[in-house]
């Protein structure tokens, strides 16, 4: 469902060109659980941003569900982000002045869904992520784990086919991080494709397929048969 | 994103940035209020002056000796000719013109009035009975002709003078002395107070013949003429000028001023003044607009990572532009409405403080003030909104 062919992404710092992604070829099938690891600056986030349509490659082609993304208009890309992709970030990215419930509701509002219908879905999500009691709290009043649960609820409320998580446990302690990972893995069990960028070897090894990057290139790509 | 949701979301944002929003709303409101109050003040002053000036007569024309220098040649002045005087005969000629309803010759001067052991200097008008209706004066008692004809030695007293000289007794029928002449009081003017800088409560009116004798002159100061109708004012003016030219051997040495023309000039000047002042007030709205733009730009900057997030979860550039645009609409709308209310309140205070001033802002001025506020606010949001919409999602997300 995700097919990257000869993807290159270059950043220019003064006269210097930095190859964040250097001729990446990658195919990820629907329902896979993939972890991406590698040293800092190896291009992991850039890869995730391109898969998530937040960034555009300089060259190469990207097909998502057999559609050539590179040809789509800005509005069409926004629609795909809304309907097919869920982002989870290291720093949560919750809107500080909105409550947990309102943060979760945001993608539904953007999709133009009527209010009554939204409330049901938000209530279900609050229930599913054990946030009922925190529904009307603002992010500042929530713990790190709770914030990330709100972010995951928001990322999944539109039932996307791909979840992209960029170091989702980076700001959490080990135990809370493990809990958040198992929440994401539960989503994978329901058929969602899960792509996680992580520095943590132990967490990374839980994925069925582990990709190792360095200097904008994919060095290793191991499928774990045990799973 | 639906329109309702856009409006609702941006409304919540406006409410949650309370201090920032109140500041913008206040700046807008003060601008709108200034426009409304200054228009009320200007228009009130205009109406006040027009009313005052209208009240001195209807379809009034004033004939005075000499050529108004602004509209004629300077030949007379250059040749050292003095303009011919207006005479009672001229007045009678003009009175026979078909466009003229009535006329009153006028002499003005000052003399000493004495009676009942009192003595004071008074302004004296010499005229005929027609002066009273032409100048919209009212008599409280008696009449101009209570004792005989217009040629009898009789006098009409201003309200204040009657009260000063005869505080306890009936003024009518009393004898008074004005200069070297004795008069019988035939009427008392109703108190009208000051109008156009002329206080009719402190004058006396005597027949024109006595005034000319008193001031030792044969010429007239003015001839007041009331045209039969508003539409005949201009033709009356032409007829008067023609008549005077004929009687003055073809010389154009008379000036006719119409009340209508003076009213129109007053109206124009005061209207222009009002608009100028309101225009200056409107500049404060532009300042408010610049404030809105700055605050919105800061806000876009502060909310960069939020904008990045919105893009990541599927907001289009249009969604984001509309969200910021709607914020500006809410702020300007609130500012305009508050400003309108403040302006109305200010006008009310003006009317309470100066009851004779009809300080009502014209409806169009209020509407214009509100519209200018809305348009400035919305225009001011265009740049910040498109800046927000253009933000690069990845960079925006990376910003703390
Ligand atoms: N906006 C940018 N401008 C310039 N260079 C950039 C930009 N974004 C990324 N880079 C560069 O591209 C390379 C890859 O960056 P990327 O963020 O993908 O790394 P990463 O693997 O996610 O690292 P980390 O583990 O530290 O998050 C780095 O060398 C980085 O400096
Ligand atoms: Mg990264």
mmCIF file of N, CA and C in Angstrom, chain B residues 58-59 61 96-102 225-233 236:
data_model
loop_
_atom_site.group_PDB
_atom_site.id
_atom_site.type_symbol
_atom_site.label_atom_id
_atom_site.label_comp_id
_atom_site.label_asym_id
_atom_site.label_seq_id
_atom_site.Cartn_x
_atom_site.Cartn_y
_atom_site.Cartn_z
ATOM 1 N N UNK B 58 -39.032 83.558 6.766
ATOM 2 C CA UNK B 58 -39.306 82.571 5.737
ATOM 3 C C UNK B 58 -39.169 83.250 4.381
ATOM 4 N N UNK B 59 -38.470 82.592 3.470
ATOM 5 C CA UNK B 59 -38.296 83.136 2.115
ATOM 6 C C UNK B 59 -37.819 84.583 2.158
ATOM 7 N N UNK B 61 -35.536 87.910 1.907
ATOM 8 C CA UNK B 61 -34.474 88.553 1.133
ATOM 9 C C UNK B 61 -34.104 89.844 1.842
ATOM 10 N N UNK B 96 -44.219 96.700 -4.350
ATOM 11 C CA UNK B 96 -45.256 96.509 -5.376
ATOM 12 C C UNK B 96 -44.911 95.384 -6.341
ATOM 13 N N UNK B 97 -43.693 94.828 -6.242
ATOM 14 C CA UNK B 97 -43.318 93.733 -7.145
ATOM 15 C C UNK B 97 -44.244 92.545 -6.914
ATOM 16 N N UNK B 98 -44.605 91.838 -8.026
ATOM 17 C CA UNK B 98 -45.575 90.736 -7.884
ATOM 18 C C UNK B 98 -45.047 89.571 -7.036
ATOM 19 N N UNK B 99 -43.727 89.397 -6.954
ATOM 20 C CA UNK B 99 -43.188 88.249 -6.208
ATOM 21 C C UNK B 99 -43.133 88.525 -4.710
ATOM 22 N N UNK B 100 -43.404 89.760 -4.312
ATOM 23 C CA UNK B 100 -43.193 90.136 -2.912
ATOM 24 C C UNK B 100 -44.493 90.046 -2.124
ATOM 25 N N UNK B 101 -44.467 89.281 -1.024
ATOM 26 C CA UNK B 101 -45.633 89.182 -0.164
ATOM 27 C C UNK B 101 -45.737 90.432 0.722
ATOM 28 N N UNK B 102 -44.629 90.775 1.386
ATOM 29 C CA UNK B 102 -44.613 91.983 2.209
ATOM 30 C C UNK B 102 -43.180 92.449 2.386
ATOM 31 N N UNK B 225 -37.490 91.763 2.798
ATOM 32 C CA UNK B 225 -38.565 91.402 1.873
ATOM 33 C C UNK B 225 -38.876 89.930 2.028
ATOM 34 N N UNK B 226 -40.177 89.624 2.085
ATOM 35 C CA UNK B 226 -40.568 88.218 2.122
ATOM 36 C C UNK B 226 -41.175 87.873 0.778
ATOM 37 N N UNK B 227 -40.567 86.870 0.094
ATOM 38 C CA UNK B 227 -41.113 86.453 -1.195
ATOM 39 C C UNK B 227 -42.389 85.660 -0.963
ATOM 40 N N UNK B 228 -43.214 85.599 -2.034
ATOM 41 C CA UNK B 228 -44.505 84.927 -1.879
ATOM 42 C C UNK B 228 -44.336 83.430 -1.646
ATOM 43 N N UNK B 229 -43.319 82.852 -2.296
ATOM 44 C CA UNK B 229 -43.099 81.420 -2.087
ATOM 45 C C UNK B 229 -41.614 81.144 -2.287
ATOM 46 N N UNK B 230 -41.216 79.950 -1.877
ATOM 47 C CA UNK B 230 -39.818 79.568 -1.984
ATOM 48 C C UNK B 230 -39.348 79.621 -3.435
ATOM 49 N N UNK B 231 -40.254 79.204 -4.360
ATOM 50 C CA UNK B 231 -39.844 79.138 -5.764
ATOM 51 C C UNK B 231 -39.699 80.527 -6.378
ATOM 52 N N UNK B 232 -40.237 81.537 -5.701
ATOM 53 C CA UNK B 232 -40.162 82.880 -6.280
ATOM 54 C C UNK B 232 -38.995 83.692 -5.728
ATOM 55 N N UNK B 233 -38.196 83.085 -4.854
ATOM 56 C CA UNK B 233 -37.100 83.838 -4.241
ATOM 57 C C UNK B 233 -36.148 84.377 -5.305
ATOM 58 N N UNK B 236 -37.681 87.016 -7.474
ATOM 59 C CA UNK B 236 -37.832 88.221 -6.655
ATOM 60 C C UNK B 236 -36.490 88.957 -6.603
#
